[in-house]
PDB file of C-alpha atoms in Angstrom:
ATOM      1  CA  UNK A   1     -69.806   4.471 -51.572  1.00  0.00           C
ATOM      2  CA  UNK A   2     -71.261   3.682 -48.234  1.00  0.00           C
ATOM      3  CA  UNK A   3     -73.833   5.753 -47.012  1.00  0.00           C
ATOM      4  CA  UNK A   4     -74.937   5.818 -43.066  1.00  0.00           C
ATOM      5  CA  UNK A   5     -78.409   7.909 -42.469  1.00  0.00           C
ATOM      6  CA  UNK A   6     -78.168   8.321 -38.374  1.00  0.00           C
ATOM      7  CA  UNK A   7     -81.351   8.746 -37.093  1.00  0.00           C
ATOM      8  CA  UNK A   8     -82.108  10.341 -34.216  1.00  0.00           C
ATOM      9  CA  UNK A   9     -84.934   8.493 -32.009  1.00  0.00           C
ATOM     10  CA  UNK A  10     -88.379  10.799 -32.254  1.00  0.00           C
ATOM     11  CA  UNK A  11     -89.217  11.975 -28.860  1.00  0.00           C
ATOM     12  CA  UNK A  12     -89.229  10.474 -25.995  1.00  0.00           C
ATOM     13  CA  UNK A  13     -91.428  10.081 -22.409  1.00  0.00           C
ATOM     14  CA  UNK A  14     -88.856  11.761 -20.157  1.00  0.00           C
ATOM     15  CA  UNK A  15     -90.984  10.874 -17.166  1.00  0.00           C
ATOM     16  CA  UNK A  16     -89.616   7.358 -17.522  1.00  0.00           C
ATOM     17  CA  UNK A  17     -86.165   7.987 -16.099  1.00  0.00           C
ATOM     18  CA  UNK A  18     -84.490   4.147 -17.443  1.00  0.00           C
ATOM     19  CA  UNK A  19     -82.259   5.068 -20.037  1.00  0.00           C
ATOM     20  CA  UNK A  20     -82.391   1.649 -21.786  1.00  0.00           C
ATOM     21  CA  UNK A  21     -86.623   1.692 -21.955  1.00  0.00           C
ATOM     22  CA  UNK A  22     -87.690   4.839 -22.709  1.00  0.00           C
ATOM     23  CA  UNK A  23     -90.239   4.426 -24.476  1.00  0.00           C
ATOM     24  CA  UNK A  24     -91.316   7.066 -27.469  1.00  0.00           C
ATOM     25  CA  UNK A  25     -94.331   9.355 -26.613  1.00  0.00           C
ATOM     26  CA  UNK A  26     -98.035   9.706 -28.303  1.00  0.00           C
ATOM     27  CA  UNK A  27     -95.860  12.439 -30.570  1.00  0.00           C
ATOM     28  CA  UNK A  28     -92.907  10.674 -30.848  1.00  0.00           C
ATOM     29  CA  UNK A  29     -94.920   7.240 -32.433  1.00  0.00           C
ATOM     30  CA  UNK A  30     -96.449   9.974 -35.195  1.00  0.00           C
ATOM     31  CA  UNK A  31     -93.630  11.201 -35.964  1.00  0.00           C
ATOM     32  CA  UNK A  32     -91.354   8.113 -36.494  1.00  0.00           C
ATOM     33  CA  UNK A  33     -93.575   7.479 -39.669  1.00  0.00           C
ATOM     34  CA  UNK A  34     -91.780  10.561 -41.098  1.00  0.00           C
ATOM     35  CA  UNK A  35     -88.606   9.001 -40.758  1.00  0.00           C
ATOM     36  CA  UNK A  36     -89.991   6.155 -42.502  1.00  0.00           C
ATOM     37  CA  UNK A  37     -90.914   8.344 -45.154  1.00  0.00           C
ATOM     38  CA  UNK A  38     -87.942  10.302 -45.697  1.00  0.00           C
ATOM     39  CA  UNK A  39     -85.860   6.688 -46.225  1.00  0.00           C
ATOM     40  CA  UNK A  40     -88.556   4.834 -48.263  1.00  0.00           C
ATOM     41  CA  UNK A  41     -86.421   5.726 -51.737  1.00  0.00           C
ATOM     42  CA  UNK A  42     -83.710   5.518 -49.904  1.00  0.00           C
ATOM     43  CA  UNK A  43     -82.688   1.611 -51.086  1.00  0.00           C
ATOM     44  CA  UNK A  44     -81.646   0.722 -47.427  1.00  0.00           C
ATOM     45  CA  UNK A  45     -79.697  -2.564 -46.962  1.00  0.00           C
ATOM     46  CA  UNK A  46     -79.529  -2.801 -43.254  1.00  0.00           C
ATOM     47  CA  UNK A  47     -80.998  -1.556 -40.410  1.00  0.00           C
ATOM     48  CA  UNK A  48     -78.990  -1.024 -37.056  1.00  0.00           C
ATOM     49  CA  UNK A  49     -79.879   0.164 -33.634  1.00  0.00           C
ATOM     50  CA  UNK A  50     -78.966   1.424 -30.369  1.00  0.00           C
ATOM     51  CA  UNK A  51     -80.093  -1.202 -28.294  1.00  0.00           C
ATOM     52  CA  UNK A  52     -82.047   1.854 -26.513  1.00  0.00           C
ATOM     53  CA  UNK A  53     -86.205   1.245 -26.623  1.00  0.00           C
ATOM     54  CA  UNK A  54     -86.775   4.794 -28.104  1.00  0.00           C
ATOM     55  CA  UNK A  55     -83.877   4.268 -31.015  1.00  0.00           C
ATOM     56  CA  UNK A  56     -84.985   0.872 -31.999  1.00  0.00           C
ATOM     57  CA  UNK A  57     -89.025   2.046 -31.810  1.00  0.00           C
ATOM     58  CA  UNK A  58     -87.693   5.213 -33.865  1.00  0.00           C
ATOM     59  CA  UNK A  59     -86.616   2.709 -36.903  1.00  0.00           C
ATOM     60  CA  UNK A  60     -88.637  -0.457 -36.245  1.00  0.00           C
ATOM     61  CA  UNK A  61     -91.581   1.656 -38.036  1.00  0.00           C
ATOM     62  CA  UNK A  62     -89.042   1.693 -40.924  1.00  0.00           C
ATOM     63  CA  UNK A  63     -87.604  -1.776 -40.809  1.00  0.00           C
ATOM     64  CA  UNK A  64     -91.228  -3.564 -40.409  1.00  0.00           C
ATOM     65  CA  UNK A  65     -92.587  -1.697 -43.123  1.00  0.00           C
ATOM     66  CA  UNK A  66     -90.128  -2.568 -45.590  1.00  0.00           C
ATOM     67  CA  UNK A  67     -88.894  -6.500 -44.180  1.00  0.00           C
ATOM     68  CA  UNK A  68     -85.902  -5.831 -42.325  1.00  0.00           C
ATOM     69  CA  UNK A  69     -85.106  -6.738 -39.607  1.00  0.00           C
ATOM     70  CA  UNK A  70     -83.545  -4.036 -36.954  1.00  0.00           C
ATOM     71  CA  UNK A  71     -79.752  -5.261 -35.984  1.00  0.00           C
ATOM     72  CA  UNK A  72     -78.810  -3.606 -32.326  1.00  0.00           C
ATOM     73  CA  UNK A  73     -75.058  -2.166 -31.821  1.00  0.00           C
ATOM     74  CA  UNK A  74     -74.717  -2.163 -28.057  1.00  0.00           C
ATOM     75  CA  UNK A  75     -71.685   0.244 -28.806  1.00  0.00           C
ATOM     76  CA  UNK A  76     -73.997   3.200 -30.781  1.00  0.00           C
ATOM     77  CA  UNK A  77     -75.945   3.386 -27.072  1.00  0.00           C
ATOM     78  CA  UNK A  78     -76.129   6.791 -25.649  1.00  0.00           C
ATOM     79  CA  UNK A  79     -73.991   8.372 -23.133  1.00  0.00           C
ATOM     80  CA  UNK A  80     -74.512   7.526 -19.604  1.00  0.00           C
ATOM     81  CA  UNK A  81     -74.866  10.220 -17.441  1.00  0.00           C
ATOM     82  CA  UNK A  82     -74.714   8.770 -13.807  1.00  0.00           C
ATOM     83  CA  UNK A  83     -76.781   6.470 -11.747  1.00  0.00           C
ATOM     84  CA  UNK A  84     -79.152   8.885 -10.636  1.00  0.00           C
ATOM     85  CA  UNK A  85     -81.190  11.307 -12.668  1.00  0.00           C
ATOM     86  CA  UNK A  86     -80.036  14.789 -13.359  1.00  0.00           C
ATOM     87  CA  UNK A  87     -82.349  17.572 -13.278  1.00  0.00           C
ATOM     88  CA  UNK A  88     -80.152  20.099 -14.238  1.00  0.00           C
ATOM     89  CA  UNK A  89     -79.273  18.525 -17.944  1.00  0.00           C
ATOM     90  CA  UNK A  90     -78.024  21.537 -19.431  1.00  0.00           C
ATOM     91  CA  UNK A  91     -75.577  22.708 -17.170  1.00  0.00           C
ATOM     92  CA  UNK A  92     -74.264  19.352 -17.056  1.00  0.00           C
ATOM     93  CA  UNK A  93     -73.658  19.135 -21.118  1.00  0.00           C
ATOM     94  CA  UNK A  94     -72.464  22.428 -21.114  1.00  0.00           C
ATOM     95  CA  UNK A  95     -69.569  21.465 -18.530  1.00  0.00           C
ATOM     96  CA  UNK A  96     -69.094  17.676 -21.207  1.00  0.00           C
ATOM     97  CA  UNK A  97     -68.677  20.259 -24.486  1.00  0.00           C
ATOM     98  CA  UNK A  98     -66.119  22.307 -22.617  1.00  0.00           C
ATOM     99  CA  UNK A  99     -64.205  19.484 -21.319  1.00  0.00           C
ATOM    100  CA  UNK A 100     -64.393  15.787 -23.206  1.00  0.00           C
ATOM    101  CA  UNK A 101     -62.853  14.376 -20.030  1.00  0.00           C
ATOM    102  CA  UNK A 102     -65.448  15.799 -17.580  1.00  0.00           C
ATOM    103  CA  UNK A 103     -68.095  12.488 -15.866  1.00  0.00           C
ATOM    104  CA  UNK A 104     -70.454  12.576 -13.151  1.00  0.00           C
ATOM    105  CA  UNK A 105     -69.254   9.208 -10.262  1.00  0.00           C
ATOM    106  CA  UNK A 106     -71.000   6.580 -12.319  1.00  0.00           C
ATOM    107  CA  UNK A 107     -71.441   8.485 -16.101  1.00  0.00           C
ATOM    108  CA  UNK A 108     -69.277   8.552 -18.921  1.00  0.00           C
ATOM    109  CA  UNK A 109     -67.259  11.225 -20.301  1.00  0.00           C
ATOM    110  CA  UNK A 110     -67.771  12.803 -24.341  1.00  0.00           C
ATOM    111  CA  UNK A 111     -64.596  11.000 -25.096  1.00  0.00           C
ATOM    112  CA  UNK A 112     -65.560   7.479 -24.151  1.00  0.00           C
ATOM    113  CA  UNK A 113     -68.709   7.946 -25.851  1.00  0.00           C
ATOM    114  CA  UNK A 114     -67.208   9.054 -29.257  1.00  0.00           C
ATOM    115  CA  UNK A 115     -64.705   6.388 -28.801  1.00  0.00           C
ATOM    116  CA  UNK A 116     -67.051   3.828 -28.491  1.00  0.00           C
ATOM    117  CA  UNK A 117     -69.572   5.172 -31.411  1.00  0.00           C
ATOM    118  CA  UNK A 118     -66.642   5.601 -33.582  1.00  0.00           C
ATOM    119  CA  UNK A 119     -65.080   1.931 -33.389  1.00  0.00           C
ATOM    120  CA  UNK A 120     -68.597   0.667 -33.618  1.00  0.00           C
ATOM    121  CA  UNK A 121     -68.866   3.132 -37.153  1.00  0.00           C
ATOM    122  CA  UNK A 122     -65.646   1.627 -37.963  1.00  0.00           C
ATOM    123  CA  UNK A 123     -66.354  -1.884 -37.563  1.00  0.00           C
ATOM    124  CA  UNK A 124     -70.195  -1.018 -39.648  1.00  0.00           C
ATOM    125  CA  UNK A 125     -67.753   0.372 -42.795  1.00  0.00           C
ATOM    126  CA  UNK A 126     -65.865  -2.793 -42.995  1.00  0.00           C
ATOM    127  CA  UNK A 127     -69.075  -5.099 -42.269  1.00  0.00           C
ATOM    128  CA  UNK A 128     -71.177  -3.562 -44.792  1.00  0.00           C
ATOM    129  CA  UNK A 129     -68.790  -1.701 -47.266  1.00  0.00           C
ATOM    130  CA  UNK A 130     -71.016  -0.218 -49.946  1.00  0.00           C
ATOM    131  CA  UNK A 131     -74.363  -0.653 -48.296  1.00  0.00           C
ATOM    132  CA  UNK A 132     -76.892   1.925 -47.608  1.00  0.00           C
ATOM    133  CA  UNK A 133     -77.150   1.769 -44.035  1.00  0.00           C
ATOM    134  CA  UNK A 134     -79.813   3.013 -41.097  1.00  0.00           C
ATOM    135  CA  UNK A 135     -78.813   3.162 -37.706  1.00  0.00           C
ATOM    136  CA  UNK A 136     -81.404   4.520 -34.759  1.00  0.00           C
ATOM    137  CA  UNK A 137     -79.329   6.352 -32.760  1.00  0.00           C
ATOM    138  CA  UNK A 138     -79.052   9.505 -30.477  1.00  0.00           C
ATOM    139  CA  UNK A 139     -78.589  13.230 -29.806  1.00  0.00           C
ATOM    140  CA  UNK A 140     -75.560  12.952 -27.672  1.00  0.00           C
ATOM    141  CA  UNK A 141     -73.912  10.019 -29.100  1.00  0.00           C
ATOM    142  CA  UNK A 142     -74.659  11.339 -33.046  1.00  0.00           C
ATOM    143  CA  UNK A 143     -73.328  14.485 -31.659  1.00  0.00           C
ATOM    144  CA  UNK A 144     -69.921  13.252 -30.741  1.00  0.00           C
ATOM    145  CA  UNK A 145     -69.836  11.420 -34.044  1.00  0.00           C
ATOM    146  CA  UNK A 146     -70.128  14.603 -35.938  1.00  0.00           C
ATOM    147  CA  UNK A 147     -67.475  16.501 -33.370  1.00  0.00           C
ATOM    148  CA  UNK A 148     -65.189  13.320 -34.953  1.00  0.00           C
ATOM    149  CA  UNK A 149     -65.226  14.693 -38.339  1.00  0.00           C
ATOM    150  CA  UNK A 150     -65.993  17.819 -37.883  1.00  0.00           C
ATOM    151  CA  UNK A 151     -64.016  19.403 -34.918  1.00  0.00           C
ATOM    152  CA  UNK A 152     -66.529  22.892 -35.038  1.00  0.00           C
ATOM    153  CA  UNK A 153     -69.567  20.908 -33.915  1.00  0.00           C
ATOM    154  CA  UNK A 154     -69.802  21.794 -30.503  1.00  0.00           C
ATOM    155  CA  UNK A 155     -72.054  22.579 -27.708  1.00  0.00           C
ATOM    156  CA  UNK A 156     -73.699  25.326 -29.204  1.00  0.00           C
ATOM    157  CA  UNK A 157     -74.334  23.114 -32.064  1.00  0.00           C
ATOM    158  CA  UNK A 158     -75.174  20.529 -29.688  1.00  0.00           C
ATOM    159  CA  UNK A 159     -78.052  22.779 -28.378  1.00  0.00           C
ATOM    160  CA  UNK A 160     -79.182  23.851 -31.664  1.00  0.00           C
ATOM    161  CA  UNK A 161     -80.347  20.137 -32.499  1.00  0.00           C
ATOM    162  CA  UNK A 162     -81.305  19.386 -28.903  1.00  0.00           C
ATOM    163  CA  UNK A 163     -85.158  19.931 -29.356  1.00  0.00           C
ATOM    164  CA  UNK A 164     -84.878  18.029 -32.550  1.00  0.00           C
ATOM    165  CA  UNK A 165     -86.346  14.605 -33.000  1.00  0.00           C
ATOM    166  CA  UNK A 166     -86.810  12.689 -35.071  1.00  0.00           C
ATOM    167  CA  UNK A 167     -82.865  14.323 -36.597  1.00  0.00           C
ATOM    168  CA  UNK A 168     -81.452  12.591 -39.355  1.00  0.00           C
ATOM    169  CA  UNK A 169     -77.712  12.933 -40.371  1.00  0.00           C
ATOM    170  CA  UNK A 170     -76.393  11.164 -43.751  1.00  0.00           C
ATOM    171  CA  UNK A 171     -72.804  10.345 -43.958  1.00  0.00           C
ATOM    172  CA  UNK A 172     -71.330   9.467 -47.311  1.00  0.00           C
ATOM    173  CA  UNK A 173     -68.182   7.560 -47.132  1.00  0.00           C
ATOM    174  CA  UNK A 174     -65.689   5.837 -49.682  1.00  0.00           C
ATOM    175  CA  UNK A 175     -64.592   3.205 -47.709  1.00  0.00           C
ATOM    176  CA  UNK A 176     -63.460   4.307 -44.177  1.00  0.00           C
ATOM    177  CA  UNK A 177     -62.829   7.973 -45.601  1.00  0.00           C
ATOM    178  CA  UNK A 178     -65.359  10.601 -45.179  1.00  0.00           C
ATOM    179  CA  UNK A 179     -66.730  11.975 -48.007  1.00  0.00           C
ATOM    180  CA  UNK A 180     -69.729  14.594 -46.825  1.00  0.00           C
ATOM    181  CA  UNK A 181     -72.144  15.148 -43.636  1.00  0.00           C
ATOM    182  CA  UNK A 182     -75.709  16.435 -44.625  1.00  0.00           C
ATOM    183  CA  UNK A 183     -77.867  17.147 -41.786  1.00  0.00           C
ATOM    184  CA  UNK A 184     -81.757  16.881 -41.847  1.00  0.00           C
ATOM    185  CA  UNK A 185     -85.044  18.044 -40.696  1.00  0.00           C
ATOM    186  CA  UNK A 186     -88.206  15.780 -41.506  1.00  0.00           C
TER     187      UNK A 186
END
């Protein structure tokens, strides 16, 4: 069996509005240590990352801890939304649930991200068959991962786990075939 705990990064300092540096708040840096905690029995091989700052910081806690070192997956970043900042985040996801096609100009659409998450799980499966496997990750993206498998995850699920971070999902799989999702709160 391979088993993949996503984590989802602890939370972040939305005043910094670049995607790929976010950095993790005061809160956030606490509460990473409970993700460490949750996966110190865990018997984790590998550690993998969105190449995000708040994703990596959100395991790095983890991976230092315990001598790994934190592998990033350009393909499990999160979704890009446009070029610009969008105040109105809510309304916008709503509109991505109800239509996996939908993009702002310079964003991507649910599809693409799921697409690209998925062939990046894929290629994880193969590469480390058997392992017990970390990967810092994020609401969006994770979210899309979960709609793979499990077509009634939605956007009202999707807003459910919104205000949730540090989130932790554990997939169980015998090779590429899914064998359970367990979602958790640390």
């Amino acid at each position: 069996m391979t088993v993949v705990y996503f984590i989802r990064h602890a939370e972040p300092n939305y005043k910094n509005h670049n995607d790929e540096l976010r950095e993790l708040t005061e809160k956030g840096l606490a509460d990473r240590k409970l993700v460490t905690e949750f996966l110190r029995d865990k018997d984790i091989d590998i550690v993998l990352s969105s190449p995000y700052k708040r994703s990596i910081d959100t395991v790095k806690h983890f991976a230092d801890k315990y001598g790994r070192q934190v592998i990033t997956i350009p393909d499990f970043r999160e979704r890009k939304v446009d070029s610009v900042w969008i105040d109105d985040f809510t309304s916008f996801s709503e509109q991505q649930w109800k239509d996996f096609d939908y993009k702002l100009t310079d964003g991507e659409t649910l599809r693409e991200v799921q697409s690209r998450n998925i062939a990046a799980l894929e290629w994880v499966l193969k590469e480390y068959k058997n392992k017990n496997i970390v990967v810092g990750s994020h609401g969006t993206a994770l979210s899309t991962i979960i709609n793979h498998y499990d077509t009634s995850f939605g956007y009202l699920s999707f807003k459910k786990i919104k205000a949730i971070m540090p989130w932790i999902v554990k997939f169980t799989f015998d090779g590429n075939l899914l064998q359970s999702i367990e979602m958790i709160n640390v």
